[in-house]
XYZ file of C-alpha atoms in Angstrom:
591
model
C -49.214 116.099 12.240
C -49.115 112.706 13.429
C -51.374 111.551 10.560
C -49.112 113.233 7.922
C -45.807 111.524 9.341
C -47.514 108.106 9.448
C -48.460 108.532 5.461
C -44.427 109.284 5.002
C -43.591 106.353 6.482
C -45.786 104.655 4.401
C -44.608 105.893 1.415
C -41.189 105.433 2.179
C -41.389 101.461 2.960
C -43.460 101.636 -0.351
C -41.086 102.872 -2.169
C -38.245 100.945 -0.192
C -40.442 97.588 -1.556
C -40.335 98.884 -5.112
C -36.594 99.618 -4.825
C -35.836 95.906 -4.163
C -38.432 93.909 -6.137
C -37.146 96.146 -8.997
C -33.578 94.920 -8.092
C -35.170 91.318 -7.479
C -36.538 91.558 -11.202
C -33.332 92.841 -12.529
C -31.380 89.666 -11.246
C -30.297 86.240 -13.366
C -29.524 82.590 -13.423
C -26.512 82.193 -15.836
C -26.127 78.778 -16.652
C -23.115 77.423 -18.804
C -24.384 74.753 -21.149
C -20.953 74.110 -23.027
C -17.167 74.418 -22.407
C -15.374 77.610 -23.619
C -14.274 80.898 -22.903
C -16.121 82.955 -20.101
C -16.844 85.617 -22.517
C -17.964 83.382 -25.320
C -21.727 83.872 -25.988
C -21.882 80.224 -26.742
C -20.792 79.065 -23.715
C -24.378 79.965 -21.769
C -27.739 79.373 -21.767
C -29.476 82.185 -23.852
C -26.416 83.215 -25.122
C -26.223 85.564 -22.510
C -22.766 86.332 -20.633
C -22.551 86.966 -16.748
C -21.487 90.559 -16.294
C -18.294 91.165 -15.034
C -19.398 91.900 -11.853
C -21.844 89.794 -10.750
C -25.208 92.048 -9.423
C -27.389 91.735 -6.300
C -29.325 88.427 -6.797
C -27.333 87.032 -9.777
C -26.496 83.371 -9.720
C -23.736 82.396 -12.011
C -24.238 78.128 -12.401
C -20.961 75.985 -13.858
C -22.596 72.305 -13.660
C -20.365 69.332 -13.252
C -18.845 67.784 -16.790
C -18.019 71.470 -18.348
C -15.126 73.471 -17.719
C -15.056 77.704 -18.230
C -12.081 78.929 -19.016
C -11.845 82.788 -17.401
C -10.604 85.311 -19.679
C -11.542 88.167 -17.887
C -11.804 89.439 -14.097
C -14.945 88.211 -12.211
C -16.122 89.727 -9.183
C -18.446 88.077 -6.749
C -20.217 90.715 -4.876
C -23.662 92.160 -2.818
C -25.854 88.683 -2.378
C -24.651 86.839 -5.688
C -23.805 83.528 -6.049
C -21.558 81.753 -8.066
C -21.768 78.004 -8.131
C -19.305 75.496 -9.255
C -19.720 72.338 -9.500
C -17.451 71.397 -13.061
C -14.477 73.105 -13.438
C -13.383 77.224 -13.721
C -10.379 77.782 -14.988
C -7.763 81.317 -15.222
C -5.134 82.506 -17.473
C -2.533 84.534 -16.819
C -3.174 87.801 -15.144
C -7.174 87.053 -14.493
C -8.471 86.994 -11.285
C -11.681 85.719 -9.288
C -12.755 87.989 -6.422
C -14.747 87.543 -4.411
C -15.740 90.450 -1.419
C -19.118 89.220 -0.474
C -21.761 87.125 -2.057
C -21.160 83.241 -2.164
C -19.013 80.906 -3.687
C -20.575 77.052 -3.626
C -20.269 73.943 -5.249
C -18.082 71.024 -5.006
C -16.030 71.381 -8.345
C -12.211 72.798 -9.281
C -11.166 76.207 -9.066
C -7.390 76.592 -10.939
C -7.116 80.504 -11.257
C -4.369 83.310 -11.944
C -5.383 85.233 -8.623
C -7.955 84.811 -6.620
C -9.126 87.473 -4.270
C -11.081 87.014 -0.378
C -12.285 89.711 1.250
C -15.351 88.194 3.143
C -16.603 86.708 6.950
C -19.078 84.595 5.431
C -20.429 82.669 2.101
C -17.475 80.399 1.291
C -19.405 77.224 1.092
C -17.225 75.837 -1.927
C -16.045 71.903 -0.580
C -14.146 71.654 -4.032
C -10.316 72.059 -4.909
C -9.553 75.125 -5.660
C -5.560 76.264 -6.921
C -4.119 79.733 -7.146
C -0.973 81.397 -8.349
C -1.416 84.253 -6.009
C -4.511 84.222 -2.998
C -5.044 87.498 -1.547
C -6.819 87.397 2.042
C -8.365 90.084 3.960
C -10.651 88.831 6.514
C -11.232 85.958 4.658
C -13.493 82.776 6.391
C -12.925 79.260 5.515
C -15.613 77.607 6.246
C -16.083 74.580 4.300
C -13.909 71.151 3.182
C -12.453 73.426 0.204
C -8.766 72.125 -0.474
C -6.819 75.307 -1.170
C -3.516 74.789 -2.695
C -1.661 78.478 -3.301
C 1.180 77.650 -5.878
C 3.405 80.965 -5.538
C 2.221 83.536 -3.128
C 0.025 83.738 -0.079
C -0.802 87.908 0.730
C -2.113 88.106 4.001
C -3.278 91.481 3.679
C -5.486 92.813 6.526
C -7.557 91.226 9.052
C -7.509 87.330 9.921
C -7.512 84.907 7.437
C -9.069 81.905 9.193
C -8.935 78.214 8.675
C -12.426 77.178 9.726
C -12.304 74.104 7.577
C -10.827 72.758 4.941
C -7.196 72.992 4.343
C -4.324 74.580 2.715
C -1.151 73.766 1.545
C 1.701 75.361 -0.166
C 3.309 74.281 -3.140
C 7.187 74.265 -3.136
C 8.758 77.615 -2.702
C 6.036 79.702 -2.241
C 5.882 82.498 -0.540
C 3.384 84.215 2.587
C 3.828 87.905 2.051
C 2.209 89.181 6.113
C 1.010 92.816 5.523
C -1.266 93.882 8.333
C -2.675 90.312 8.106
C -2.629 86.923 10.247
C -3.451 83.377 9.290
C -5.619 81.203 12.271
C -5.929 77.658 12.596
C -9.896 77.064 14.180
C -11.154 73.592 12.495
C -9.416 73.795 9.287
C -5.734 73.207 8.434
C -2.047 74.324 7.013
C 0.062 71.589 5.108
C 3.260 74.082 5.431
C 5.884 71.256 4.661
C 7.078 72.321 1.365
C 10.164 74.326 0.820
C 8.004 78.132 1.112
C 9.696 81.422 2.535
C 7.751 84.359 4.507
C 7.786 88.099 4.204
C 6.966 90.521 6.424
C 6.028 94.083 5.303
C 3.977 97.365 6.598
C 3.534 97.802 10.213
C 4.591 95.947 13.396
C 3.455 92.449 13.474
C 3.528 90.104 15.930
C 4.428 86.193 14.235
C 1.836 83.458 13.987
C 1.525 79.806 12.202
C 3.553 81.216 9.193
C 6.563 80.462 10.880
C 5.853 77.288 12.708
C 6.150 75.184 9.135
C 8.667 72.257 8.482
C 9.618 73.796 5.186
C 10.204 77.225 6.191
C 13.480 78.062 4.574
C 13.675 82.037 4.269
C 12.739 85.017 6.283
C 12.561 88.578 5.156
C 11.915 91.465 7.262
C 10.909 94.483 5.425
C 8.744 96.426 7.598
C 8.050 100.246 7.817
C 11.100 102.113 9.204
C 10.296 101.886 13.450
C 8.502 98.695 12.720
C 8.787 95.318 14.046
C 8.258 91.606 13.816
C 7.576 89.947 16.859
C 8.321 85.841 17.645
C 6.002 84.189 19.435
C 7.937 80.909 19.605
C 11.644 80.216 19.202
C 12.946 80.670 15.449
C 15.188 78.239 13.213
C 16.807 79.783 10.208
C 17.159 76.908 8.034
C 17.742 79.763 4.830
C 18.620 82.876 4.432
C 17.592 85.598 6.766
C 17.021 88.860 5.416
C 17.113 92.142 7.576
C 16.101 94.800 5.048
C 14.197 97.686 7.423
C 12.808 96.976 10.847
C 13.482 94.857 13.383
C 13.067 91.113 14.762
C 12.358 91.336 17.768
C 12.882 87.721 19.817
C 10.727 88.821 22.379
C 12.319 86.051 25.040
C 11.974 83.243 22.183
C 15.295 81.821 21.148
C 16.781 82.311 17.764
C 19.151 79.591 15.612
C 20.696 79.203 12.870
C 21.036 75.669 11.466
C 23.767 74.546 9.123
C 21.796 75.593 6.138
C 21.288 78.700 7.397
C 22.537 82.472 6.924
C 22.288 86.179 7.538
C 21.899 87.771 4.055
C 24.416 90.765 3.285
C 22.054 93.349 2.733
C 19.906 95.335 4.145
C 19.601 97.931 7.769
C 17.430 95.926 9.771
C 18.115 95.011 13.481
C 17.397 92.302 16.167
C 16.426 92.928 19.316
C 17.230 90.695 21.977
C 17.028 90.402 26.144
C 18.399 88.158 28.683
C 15.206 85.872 28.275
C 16.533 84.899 24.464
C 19.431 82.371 23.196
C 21.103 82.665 20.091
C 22.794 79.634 18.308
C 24.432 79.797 15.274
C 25.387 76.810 13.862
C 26.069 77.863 9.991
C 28.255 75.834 8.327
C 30.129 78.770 6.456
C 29.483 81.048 9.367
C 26.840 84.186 8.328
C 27.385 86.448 5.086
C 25.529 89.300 6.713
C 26.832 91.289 9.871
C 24.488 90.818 13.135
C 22.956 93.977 14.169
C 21.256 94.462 17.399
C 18.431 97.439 18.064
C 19.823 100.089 20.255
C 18.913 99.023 24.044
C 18.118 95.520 22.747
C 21.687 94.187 22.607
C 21.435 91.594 25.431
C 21.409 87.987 25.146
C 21.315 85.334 27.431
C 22.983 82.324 26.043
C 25.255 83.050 22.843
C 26.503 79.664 21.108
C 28.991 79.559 18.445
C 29.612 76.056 16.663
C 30.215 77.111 12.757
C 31.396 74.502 10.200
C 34.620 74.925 10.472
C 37.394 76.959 12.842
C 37.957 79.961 10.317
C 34.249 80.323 9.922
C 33.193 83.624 10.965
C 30.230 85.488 12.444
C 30.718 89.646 12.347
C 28.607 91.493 15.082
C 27.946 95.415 14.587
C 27.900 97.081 17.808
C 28.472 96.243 21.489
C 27.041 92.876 22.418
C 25.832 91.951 26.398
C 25.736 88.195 27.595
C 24.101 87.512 30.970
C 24.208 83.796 30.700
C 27.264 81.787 29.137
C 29.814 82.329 26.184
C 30.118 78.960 24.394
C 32.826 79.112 21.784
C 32.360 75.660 20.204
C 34.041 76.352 17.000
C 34.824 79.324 14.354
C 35.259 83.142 15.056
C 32.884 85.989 16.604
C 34.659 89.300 14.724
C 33.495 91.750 17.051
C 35.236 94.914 15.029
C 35.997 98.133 17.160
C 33.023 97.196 19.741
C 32.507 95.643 23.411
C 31.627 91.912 24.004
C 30.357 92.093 27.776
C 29.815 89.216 29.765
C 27.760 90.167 32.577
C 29.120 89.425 36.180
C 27.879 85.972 36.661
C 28.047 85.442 33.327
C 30.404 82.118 32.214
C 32.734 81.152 29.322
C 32.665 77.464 27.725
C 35.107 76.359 25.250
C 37.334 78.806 23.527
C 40.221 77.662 21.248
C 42.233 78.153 18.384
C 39.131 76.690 16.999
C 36.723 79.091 18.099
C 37.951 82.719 19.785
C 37.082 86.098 19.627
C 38.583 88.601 17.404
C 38.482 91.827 18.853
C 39.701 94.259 15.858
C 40.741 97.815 16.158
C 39.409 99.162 19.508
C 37.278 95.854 20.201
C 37.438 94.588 23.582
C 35.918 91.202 25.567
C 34.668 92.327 29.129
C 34.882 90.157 31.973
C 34.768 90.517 35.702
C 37.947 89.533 37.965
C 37.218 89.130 41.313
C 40.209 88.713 43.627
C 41.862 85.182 43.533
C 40.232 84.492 40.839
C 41.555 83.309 37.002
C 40.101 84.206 34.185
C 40.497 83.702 30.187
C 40.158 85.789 27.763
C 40.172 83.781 24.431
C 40.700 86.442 22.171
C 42.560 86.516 18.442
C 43.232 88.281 15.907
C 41.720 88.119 12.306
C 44.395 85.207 11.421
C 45.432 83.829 14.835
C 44.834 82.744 18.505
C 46.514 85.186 20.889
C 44.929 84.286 24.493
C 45.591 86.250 27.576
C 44.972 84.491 30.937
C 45.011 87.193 33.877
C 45.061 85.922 37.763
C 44.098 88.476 40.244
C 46.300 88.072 43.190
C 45.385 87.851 46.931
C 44.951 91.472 48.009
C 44.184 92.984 44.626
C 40.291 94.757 44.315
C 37.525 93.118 42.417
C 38.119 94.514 39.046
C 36.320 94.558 35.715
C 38.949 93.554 32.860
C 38.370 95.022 29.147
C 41.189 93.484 27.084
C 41.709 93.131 23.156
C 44.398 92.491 20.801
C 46.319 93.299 17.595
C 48.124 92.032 14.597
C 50.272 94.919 14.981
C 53.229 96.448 17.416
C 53.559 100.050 17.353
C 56.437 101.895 17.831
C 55.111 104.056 20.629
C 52.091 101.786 21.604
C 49.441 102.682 19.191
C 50.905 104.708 16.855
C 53.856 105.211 14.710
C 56.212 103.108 12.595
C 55.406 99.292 12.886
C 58.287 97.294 14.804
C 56.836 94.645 13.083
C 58.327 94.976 9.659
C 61.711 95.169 11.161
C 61.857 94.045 14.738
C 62.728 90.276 16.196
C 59.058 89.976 17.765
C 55.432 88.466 18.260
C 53.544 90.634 16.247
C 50.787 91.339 18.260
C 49.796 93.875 20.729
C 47.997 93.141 23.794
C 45.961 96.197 25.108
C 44.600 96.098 28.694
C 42.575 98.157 30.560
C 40.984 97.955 33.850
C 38.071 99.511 35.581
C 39.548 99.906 38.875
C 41.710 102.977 38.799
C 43.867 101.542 41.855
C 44.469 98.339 43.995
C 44.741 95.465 41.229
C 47.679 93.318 41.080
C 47.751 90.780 38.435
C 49.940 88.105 37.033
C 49.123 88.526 32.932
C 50.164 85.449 30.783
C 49.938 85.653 27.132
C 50.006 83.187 24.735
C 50.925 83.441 20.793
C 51.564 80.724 18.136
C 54.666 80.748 16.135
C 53.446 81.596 12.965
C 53.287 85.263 14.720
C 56.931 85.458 15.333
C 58.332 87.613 13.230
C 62.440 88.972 12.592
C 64.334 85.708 13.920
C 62.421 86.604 17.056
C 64.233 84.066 19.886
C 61.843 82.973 21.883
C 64.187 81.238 24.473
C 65.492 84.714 25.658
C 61.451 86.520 25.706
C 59.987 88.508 27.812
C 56.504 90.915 27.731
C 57.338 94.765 27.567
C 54.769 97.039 29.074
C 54.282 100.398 26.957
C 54.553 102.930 30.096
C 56.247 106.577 30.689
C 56.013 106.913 26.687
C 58.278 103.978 25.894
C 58.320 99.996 25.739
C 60.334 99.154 29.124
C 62.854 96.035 29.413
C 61.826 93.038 31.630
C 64.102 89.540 32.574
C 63.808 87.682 29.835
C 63.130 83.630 30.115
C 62.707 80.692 27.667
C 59.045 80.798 26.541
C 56.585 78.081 28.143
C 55.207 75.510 25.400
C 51.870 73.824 25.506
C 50.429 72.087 22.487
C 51.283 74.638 19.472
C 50.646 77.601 21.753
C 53.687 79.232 23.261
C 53.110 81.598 26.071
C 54.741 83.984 28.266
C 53.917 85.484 32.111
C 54.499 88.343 33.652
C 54.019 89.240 37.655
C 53.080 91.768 40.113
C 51.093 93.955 37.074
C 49.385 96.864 38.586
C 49.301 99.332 35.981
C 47.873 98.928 31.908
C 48.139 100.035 28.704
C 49.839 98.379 25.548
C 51.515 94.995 26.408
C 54.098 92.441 23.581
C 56.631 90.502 23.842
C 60.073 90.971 22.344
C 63.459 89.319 22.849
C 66.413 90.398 23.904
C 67.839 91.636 20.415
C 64.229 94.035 20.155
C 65.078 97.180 19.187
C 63.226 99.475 21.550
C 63.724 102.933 20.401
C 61.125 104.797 18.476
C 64.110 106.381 16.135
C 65.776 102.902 15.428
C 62.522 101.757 14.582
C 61.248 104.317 12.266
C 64.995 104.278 10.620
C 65.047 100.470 9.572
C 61.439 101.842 7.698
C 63.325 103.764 5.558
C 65.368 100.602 4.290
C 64.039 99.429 0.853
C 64.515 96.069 -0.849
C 63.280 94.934 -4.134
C 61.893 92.859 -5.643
C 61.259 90.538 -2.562
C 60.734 87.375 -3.619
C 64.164 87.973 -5.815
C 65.780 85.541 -8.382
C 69.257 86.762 -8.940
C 69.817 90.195 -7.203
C 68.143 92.449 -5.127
C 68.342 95.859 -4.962
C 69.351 98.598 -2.247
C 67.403 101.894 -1.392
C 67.385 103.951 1.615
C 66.073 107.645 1.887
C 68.283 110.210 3.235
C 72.050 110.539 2.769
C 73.611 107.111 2.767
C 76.327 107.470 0.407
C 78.462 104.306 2.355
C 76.761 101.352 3.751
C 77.756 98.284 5.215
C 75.602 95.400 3.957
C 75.700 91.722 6.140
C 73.126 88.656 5.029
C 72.093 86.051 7.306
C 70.609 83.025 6.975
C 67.692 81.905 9.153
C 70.022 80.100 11.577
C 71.552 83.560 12.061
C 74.920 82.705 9.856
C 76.651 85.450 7.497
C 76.447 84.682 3.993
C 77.628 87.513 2.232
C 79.305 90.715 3.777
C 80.439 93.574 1.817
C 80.242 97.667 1.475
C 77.884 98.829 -1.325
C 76.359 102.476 -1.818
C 72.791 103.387 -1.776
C 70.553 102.053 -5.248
C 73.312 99.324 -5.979
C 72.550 95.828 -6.018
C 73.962 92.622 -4.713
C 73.831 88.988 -6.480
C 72.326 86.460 -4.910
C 72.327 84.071 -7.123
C 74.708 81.796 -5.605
C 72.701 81.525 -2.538
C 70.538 78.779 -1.638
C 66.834 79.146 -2.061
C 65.039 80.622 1.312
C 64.425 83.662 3.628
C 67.184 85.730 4.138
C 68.060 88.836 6.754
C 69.868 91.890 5.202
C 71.601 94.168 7.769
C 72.402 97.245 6.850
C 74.381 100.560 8.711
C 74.590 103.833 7.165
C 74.944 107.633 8.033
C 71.438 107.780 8.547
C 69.944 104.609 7.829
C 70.040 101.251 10.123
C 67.799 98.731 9.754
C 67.315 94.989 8.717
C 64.550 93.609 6.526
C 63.839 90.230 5.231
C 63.849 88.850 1.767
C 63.155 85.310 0.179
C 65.014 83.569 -2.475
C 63.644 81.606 -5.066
């Protein structure tokens, strides 16, 4: 038995030997003796063209002085060898690939695509220039120069720099899908203008990102997916959230002047209170910053746009455990929370830079007793601050307050007192966390582009919306500092709803929703305006004021008449008018 397994053995290696000097016999030396075409029978020795895919053994020779021009795909596999030492050239759409093998020589490479899937056998020291270079566990080994003119795929595996170097040409692009690029003896010349895009599953971020030219970023992972920093991150182009997330992963993220969030796409960041954002776009960011679910803390949040109407628009509640600084522009917040953790801080805040809180939006902040805090808050068009002082004896307290272009008849619904009603057209809401045992003194502040109705701001007071109505308070001149006008009211232990009117505010809910059903047109008017009311107003009396509160015209008219104005001097105007079931005073402008 013994003897009989030795002889198959035997046999086996025999015909194992066979096998490969067969294979041996079968391979070629393919030498190009004259420039052309790589398919051109004239263009090698014999007349004799390399096959397409170059066999176990073959040796495919381009000396120095003659130049192939590839019109067809050439693969460099099993033990081949292709040598250059002159000059291989591509057209469009051609590539070279090469998966094992070796490539050699010290010549120029300029190619469509060119294709590395190998850990060994690059031994080319020559230049070699690709439209596209597609890496999966590709070596650099030698002193190639590889310049990649519009895309670098980083595919799979690690793409190491050995040797050599690369370099980008202007605005190319790394495309990171599964792959990374290391840095071990060889080099990256990443100062060009180039962008990166990540796709496919989570990735954490390498050299790609460390460049001088890096301009834009595109996230475009699988849905779940994630990018993750590995040093701090300056946008100096456009950032593009399309699926996934960036995740900071305590590096610090910042926007430069040049840079921007685009306007598309679902993706998220996710932050902690080991990351900083700084955003300091000149035309504050296109897109709208979303944060991942249970990643929606930051530590230090800066806001210095371009300009003070410059805005940056945040999706979803937002949690700062380090400082607020409010440098310059606006942080739209929408219907969510801005929190500021306990020992959190504010710096800055302006008419210049605020916070504008929306429909439902509040800005957090904890009052501990005898303390003062700020709340620089605004809304879409103005700076409406509200400074609230916890007085000695009140609880520590946690203060979520937002505000309004808007008063509401009965707080925050109804007709709008604004359209009719002498008023700062804003609404204050307040809430506290403490259910009992806060006493405040609340002092708002309001420009006077928000008065609104010949509102008189020496006779002003705030009105608390309580017990299902706005309640009257001693009125007093208005304080005035700078351009901002503001307004205090003591010994506040209860919130909802806050404004302030004057004394000539109408404060019933009927009044209000009757001067609504007052119609003047056109508004601006020329000549005349004209009169509508709903309901039945058959009589009226009609008075016009000027805006220094004089009567210009007074007379009787009916419903759908008109009045000339013509005689009147061009301006804003008040008309007054009291019916059966109509009251109610709107403005108008001449011109």
């Amino acid at each position: 038995m013994r003897r009989t397994i030795t002889q198959l053995k035997k046999g086996l290696l025999f015909v194992a030997a066979i096998l490969l000097t067969s294979t041996q016999l079968n391979a070629a030396t393919y030498t190009a003796i004259l420039s052309g075409a790589f398919s051109n029978t004239a263009t090698w020795s014999g007349g004799i063209v390399p096959p397409l895919q170059l066999q176990l053994g073959d040796d495919v020779i381009i000396p120095s002085g003659i130049t192939i021009s590839l019109d067809q795909n050439l693969e460099i596999a099993s033990s081949s060898t292709l040598d250059v030492d002159g000059a291989l050239t591509g057209g469009t759409g051609y590539a070279l690939i090469l998966t094992s093998g070796t490539l050699s020589g010290t010549g120029s490479i300029d190619v469509d695509s060119f294709s590395a899937a190998f850990t060994s056998g690059f031994s080319f020291t020559g230049n070699l220039t690709t439209n596209a270079f597609h890496s999966t566990n590709a070596n650099i080994n030698s002193a190639a120069t590889i310049v990649v003119d519009n895309t670098l795929y980083l595919s799979g595996g690690t793409m190491t720099m050995a040797a050599g170097s690369l370099a980008l040409s202007n605005n190319a692009t790394i495309v990171v899908d599964g792959g990374v690029i290391t840095l071990s003896g060889g080099s990256a010349n990443l100062a060009n203008t180039y962008h990166v895009m990540y796709k496919g599953a989570t990735s954490t971020a390498g050299i790609e990102l460390s460049g001088s030219g890096l301009t834009n970023i595109t996230i475009n992972t699988n849905s779940g997916q994630e990018v993750k920093l590995s040093n701090n991150l300056t946008i100096n182009g456009d950032l593009t959230l399309t699926m996934g997330a960036l995740n900071l992963n305590n590096n610090n993220l910042t926007f430069s002047a040049n840079g921007d969030l685009a306007a598309s796409g679902s993706g998220t960041i996710t932050s902690s209170s080991g990351s900083d954002i700084t955003i300091n776009a000149s035309g504050g960011l296109s897109g709208t910053l979303r944060f991942t679910s249970g990643g929606n803390t930051v530590n230090n949040f800066t806001l210095n746009l371009g300009s003070g109407t410059a805005t940056v628009m945040v999706n979803g509640d937002l949690m700062i455990s380090g400082n607020l600084n409010l440098q310059q522009g606006r942080l739209n917040i929408a219907a969510n929370k801005l929190e500021l953790d306990a020992n959190a801080t504010v710096s800055g805040g302006s008419a210049n830079s605020f916070v504008i809180t929306g429909t439902g939006g509040t800005l957090s902040l904890n009052l501990n007793t005898g303390t003062t805090k700020t709340f620089h808050i605004g809304t879409n068009n103005d700076y409406a601050p509200i400074m609230i002082k916890s007085n000695s004896g009140s609880v520590n307290t946690r203060m979520n307050i937002g505000v309004n272009a808007d008063v509401k008849a009965n707080g925050t619904t109804g007709a709008s007192a604004g359209a009719t009603q002498p008023l700062v057209n804003a609404t204050w809401f307040v809430a506290s966390s403490a259910a009992a045992g806060v006493d405040v003194d609340m002092t708002v502040m309001w420009s006077s582009n928000m008065e609104v109705n010949s509102f008189d701001r020496t006779k002003a007071y705030i009105s608390h919306y309580v017990n299902g109505k706005w309640d009257a308070y001693a009125s007093a001149a208005a304080t005035m500092s700078g351009s901002m006008y503001s307004m205090t009211r003591a010994g506040v232990n209860s919130f909802s709803p806050f404004a302030v009117f004057d004394e000539n505010t109408t404060l019933s809910v009927d009044e209000i929703a009757a001067n609504l059903a007052v119609n003047i047109y056109p508004n601006p008017a020329n000549d005349v305006i004209n009169i509508s009311v709903t309901g039945n107003n058959t009589n009226m009396n009609a008075e016009i004021y000027n805006v220094s509160g004089q009567v210009v015209y007074k007379a009787a008219v009916q419903n759908n008449s008109s009045i000339n104005i013509s005689n009147l001097p061009d301006g804003m105007y008040y008309i007054k008018l009291n019916g059966q079931t109509a009251n109610g005073t709107q403005k108008f402008i001449k011109q």
